[in-house]
């Protein structure tokens, strides 16, 4: 069996390789857009075509953790010989395909459109070439490994570390963050499922085990790191009054602030999908 990981310098890709796959498979090929990475580089950004050597004609599993619209274009530029041994493709998309579908901001609408169109393109590619496909739509991914950090909780951690207080609205929306550890376990299961039995193509909407209000999420970050930052809760109307001027300066940032009221939870829990015990969000905040 040959495993190919696209996006090895992402936190999930690096964690998946080091913790789950490195000692289980002898033939793992890792690809990255980073010019300085020690593994085989594949410039997905420029969609350069590389011949994938598979002299033994072994079955292959491809895992993509790069932006899905880049990967879909990359796939469509491949030669038939490059894909003939693929048994399964596992693609990481985003729950934003669902949660940002009805956003008022053009940036969010464009993102949703790119995600959904890319999913359709990869689905068509897989059907045309008779390849099993799994699309994973994770919620807020967090975690870090070596020098690679997420762009979600790490930003909130930085804010809580550097500010003495945060003004935040009461009754904030809910989140269901999923750690790179949990997401890697899901991908690992999908790999071995494809080895052990015939698997159906599917879309998996998945999140972490704990559903937290945005306020609770911030409190968990502060407590786990012993930050001195305080959270000052104010009524929703007062919060909206304070942030309203931002709309005229940076509408995208204003839209992001409004999302603190949105409920972005209710997805399949990773523990339920993996048939494991639930794990708390705070467990993954400390190394």
Coordinates of C-alpha atoms in Angstrom, one line a residue, residues 3-278:
X3 CA 0.1 6.5 1.1
X4 CA 0.4 10.0 -0.4
X5 CA -0.2 13.0 1.9
X6 CA -0.7 16.4 0.3
X7 CA -0.3 19.2 2.8
X8 CA 2.3 17.6 5.1
X9 CA 3.3 21.1 6.5
X10 CA -0.2 21.7 7.9
X11 CA -0.7 20.9 11.6
X12 CA -3.0 18.0 10.8
X13 CA -0.8 16.6 8.0
X14 CA 2.3 16.7 10.2
X15 CA 0.5 15.1 13.2
X16 CA -1.1 12.4 11.1
X17 CA 2.2 11.4 9.6
X18 CA 4.3 11.5 12.8
X19 CA 1.8 10.0 15.2
X20 CA -0.3 7.6 13.1
X21 CA 1.2 6.6 9.8
X22 CA 5.0 6.8 10.0
X23 CA 5.5 3.4 11.7
X24 CA 2.7 1.6 10.0
X25 CA 3.4 2.1 6.3
X26 CA 6.7 1.7 4.5
X27 CA 5.8 3.8 1.5
X28 CA 4.5 7.2 2.4
X29 CA 5.1 10.1 0.0
X30 CA 4.7 13.6 1.5
X31 CA 4.1 16.7 -0.6
X32 CA 4.2 20.3 0.4
X33 CA 4.2 23.8 -1.1
X34 CA 7.1 24.7 1.2
X35 CA 10.4 24.9 -0.7
X36 CA 12.4 24.1 2.4
X37 CA 10.7 21.0 3.5
X38 CA 12.7 17.8 3.6
X39 CA 10.2 15.6 1.9
X40 CA 9.4 15.4 -1.8
X41 CA 7.9 18.8 -2.9
X42 CA 5.0 19.1 -5.2
X43 CA 4.1 22.7 -6.2
X44 CA 0.3 22.4 -6.0
X45 CA 0.0 26.1 -6.2
X46 CA 1.3 26.1 -9.8
X47 CA -0.4 22.8 -10.6
X48 CA 2.8 21.3 -11.9
X49 CA 2.4 17.7 -13.1
X50 CA 4.7 15.1 -11.5
X51 CA 4.8 11.4 -12.5
X52 CA 4.0 9.3 -9.5
X53 CA 6.2 6.2 -9.5
X54 CA 4.5 3.0 -8.7
X55 CA 6.5 0.2 -10.3
X56 CA 5.0 -2.4 -8.0
X57 CA 1.5 -1.4 -9.1
X58 CA 0.4 -1.2 -5.4
X59 CA -3.0 0.3 -4.5
X60 CA -2.7 3.9 -3.3
X61 CA -4.6 6.1 -0.9
X62 CA -4.4 9.9 -1.4
X63 CA -5.0 12.3 1.5
X64 CA -5.4 16.0 0.8
X65 CA -5.1 18.6 3.6
X66 CA -4.4 21.6 1.3
X67 CA -7.2 24.1 0.3
X68 CA -9.7 21.9 -1.6
X69 CA -10.0 24.3 -4.6
X70 CA -6.3 23.9 -5.2
X71 CA -6.4 20.2 -4.9
X72 CA -9.4 19.9 -7.3
X73 CA -7.5 21.8 -10.0
X74 CA -4.4 19.7 -9.4
X75 CA -6.4 16.5 -9.9
X76 CA -7.8 17.7 -13.1
X77 CA -4.3 18.3 -14.5
X78 CA -3.0 14.8 -13.8
X79 CA -2.2 12.2 -16.4
X80 CA -4.2 9.0 -16.5
X81 CA -1.1 7.0 -15.5
X82 CA -0.8 9.0 -12.3
X83 CA -4.1 8.0 -10.9
X84 CA -4.7 4.4 -12.2
X85 CA -3.8 2.7 -8.9
X86 CA -5.7 5.0 -6.5
X87 CA -8.1 3.1 -4.3
X88 CA -9.4 6.0 -2.2
X89 CA -9.1 9.8 -2.0
X90 CA -9.6 11.4 1.4
X91 CA -10.1 15.2 1.1
X92 CA -10.4 17.7 3.9
X93 CA -12.9 20.4 3.0
X94 CA -14.5 22.6 5.7
X95 CA -17.8 23.0 7.6
X96 CA -17.9 26.5 6.2
X97 CA -19.5 24.9 3.2
X98 CA -22.6 24.7 5.5
X99 CA -22.1 27.4 8.2
X100 CA -21.3 30.3 5.9
X101 CA -23.8 29.5 3.2
X102 CA -26.2 32.3 4.2
X103 CA -23.7 34.9 5.3
X104 CA -24.3 38.4 4.1
X105 CA -20.6 39.1 3.3
X106 CA -19.3 38.5 -0.2
X107 CA -16.0 36.9 1.1
X108 CA -18.0 34.2 3.0
X109 CA -20.3 33.7 0.0
X110 CA -17.3 33.2 -2.3
X111 CA -15.6 30.8 0.2
X112 CA -18.8 28.7 0.4
X113 CA -19.1 28.7 -3.4
X114 CA -15.4 27.6 -3.8
X115 CA -15.8 24.8 -1.3
X116 CA -19.0 23.4 -2.7
X117 CA -17.8 23.7 -6.4
X118 CA -14.5 22.0 -5.5
X119 CA -16.3 19.2 -3.7
X120 CA -18.5 18.7 -6.8
X121 CA -15.4 18.7 -9.1
X122 CA -13.6 16.1 -7.0
X123 CA -16.7 14.0 -6.8
X124 CA -17.1 14.1 -10.6
X125 CA -13.4 13.3 -11.0
X126 CA -13.7 10.3 -8.6
X127 CA -16.8 8.9 -10.3
X128 CA -15.3 9.3 -13.8
X129 CA -12.2 7.4 -12.7
X130 CA -14.0 4.9 -10.5
X131 CA -12.2 6.0 -7.3
X132 CA -13.7 5.8 -3.8
X133 CA -14.0 9.3 -2.3
X134 CA -14.4 10.6 1.2
X135 CA -14.9 14.4 1.8
X136 CA -14.4 15.5 5.4
X137 CA -15.9 18.8 6.6
X138 CA -14.3 19.5 10.0
X139 CA -15.4 22.3 12.2
X140 CA -12.9 24.7 13.9
X141 CA -9.6 22.8 13.7
X142 CA -7.0 23.6 16.4
X143 CA -3.7 22.3 17.6
X144 CA 0.0 22.6 16.8
X145 CA 2.9 20.3 16.2
X146 CA 6.5 21.3 15.9
X147 CA 6.5 24.7 14.0
X148 CA 3.0 24.3 12.6
X149 CA 0.1 26.0 14.2
X150 CA -3.6 26.3 13.5
X151 CA -5.2 29.6 12.5
X152 CA -8.1 29.4 14.9
X153 CA -7.4 28.7 18.5
X154 CA -3.8 30.0 18.2
X155 CA -5.1 33.4 17.3
X156 CA -7.5 33.5 20.2
X157 CA -4.7 32.3 22.5
X158 CA -2.5 35.1 21.3
X159 CA -5.3 37.6 22.0
X160 CA -5.9 36.3 25.5
X161 CA -2.2 36.2 26.2
X162 CA -1.6 39.9 25.2
X163 CA -4.7 41.7 26.4
X164 CA -5.5 42.5 30.0
X165 CA -9.2 42.2 29.3
X166 CA -11.7 41.3 26.6
X167 CA -15.1 42.9 26.1
X168 CA -17.5 40.2 25.0
X169 CA -21.2 39.8 24.6
X170 CA -23.5 37.7 26.8
X171 CA -25.2 34.7 25.2
X172 CA -22.6 34.1 22.5
X173 CA -23.0 31.4 19.9
X174 CA -21.7 27.8 20.2
X175 CA -18.6 26.2 18.7
X176 CA -17.5 22.5 18.4
X177 CA -13.7 22.7 17.9
X178 CA -11.9 19.6 16.7
X179 CA -8.2 19.0 17.5
X180 CA -5.7 17.8 15.0
X181 CA -5.4 14.7 17.2
X182 CA -9.1 13.9 16.8
X183 CA -9.1 14.7 13.0
X184 CA -6.0 12.6 12.4
X185 CA -7.7 9.7 14.1
X186 CA -10.7 10.1 11.8
X187 CA -8.5 10.1 8.7
X188 CA -6.5 7.1 10.1
X189 CA -9.8 5.2 10.5
X190 CA -10.8 6.0 6.9
X191 CA -7.4 4.7 5.7
X192 CA -7.8 1.3 7.5
X193 CA -11.4 1.0 6.5
X194 CA -10.4 1.1 2.9
X195 CA -7.9 -1.6 3.5
X196 CA -10.2 -3.9 5.4
X197 CA -13.4 -3.7 3.4
X198 CA -15.1 -2.1 0.5
X199 CA -16.1 1.4 1.6
X200 CA -18.7 3.7 0.2
X201 CA -18.0 7.3 -0.9
X202 CA -19.3 9.8 1.6
X203 CA -19.3 13.2 3.1
X204 CA -18.5 13.5 6.8
X205 CA -19.5 16.6 8.8
X206 CA -17.5 16.3 11.9
X207 CA -16.5 18.2 15.0
X208 CA -15.0 17.7 18.4
X209 CA -16.6 16.1 21.4
X210 CA -17.4 19.2 23.5
X211 CA -19.8 21.9 22.4
X212 CA -18.9 25.3 24.0
X213 CA -20.3 28.8 23.9
X214 CA -17.7 31.2 22.5
X215 CA -17.4 32.7 26.0
X216 CA -16.8 29.2 27.5
X217 CA -14.2 28.6 24.8
X218 CA -12.3 31.7 25.7
X219 CA -12.5 30.9 29.4
X220 CA -11.0 27.4 28.7
X221 CA -8.1 29.0 26.8
X222 CA -7.4 31.4 29.6
X223 CA -7.6 28.8 32.4
X224 CA -5.5 26.2 30.6
X225 CA -2.7 28.8 30.1
X226 CA -3.1 30.6 33.4
X227 CA -3.5 33.9 31.5
X228 CA -4.4 37.0 33.5
X229 CA -6.9 38.2 30.9
X230 CA -10.4 39.0 32.1
X231 CA -13.6 38.7 30.1
X232 CA -16.0 41.5 30.7
X233 CA -19.5 40.5 29.6
X234 CA -21.8 43.2 28.2
X235 CA -25.3 43.1 26.7
X236 CA -25.6 42.1 23.0
X237 CA -27.0 45.5 22.0
X238 CA -24.1 47.4 23.7
X239 CA -21.6 45.1 22.0
X240 CA -23.1 45.7 18.6
X241 CA -23.1 49.5 19.3
X242 CA -19.3 49.3 20.1
X243 CA -18.3 47.3 17.0
X244 CA -20.6 49.1 14.5
X245 CA -18.0 51.6 13.4
X246 CA -15.7 48.8 12.3
X247 CA -18.2 48.1 9.5
X248 CA -17.0 51.2 7.7
X249 CA -13.4 50.4 8.2
X250 CA -13.2 46.6 7.6
X251 CA -16.4 44.9 6.7
X252 CA -14.8 41.5 6.7
X253 CA -13.6 41.8 10.3
X254 CA -17.0 43.2 11.2
X255 CA -18.6 40.1 9.8
X256 CA -16.2 37.9 11.8
X257 CA -17.2 39.7 15.0
X258 CA -20.8 39.1 14.2
X259 CA -20.2 35.4 14.0
X260 CA -19.6 35.2 17.7
X261 CA -23.4 35.1 17.9
X262 CA -23.7 32.2 15.5
X263 CA -24.3 28.6 16.6
X264 CA -21.7 26.6 14.6
X265 CA -22.2 23.3 16.3
X266 CA -24.3 20.2 16.1
X267 CA -22.0 18.1 13.9
X268 CA -21.1 14.4 14.4
X269 CA -18.7 14.1 17.4
X270 CA -15.4 12.6 16.6
X271 CA -15.6 10.1 19.5
X272 CA -19.0 8.9 18.2
X273 CA -17.6 8.4 14.8
X274 CA -14.5 6.6 16.2
X275 CA -16.5 4.7 18.9
X276 CA -14.2 6.1 21.6
X277 CA -14.8 7.9 24.9
X278 CA -15.4 11.6 24.6

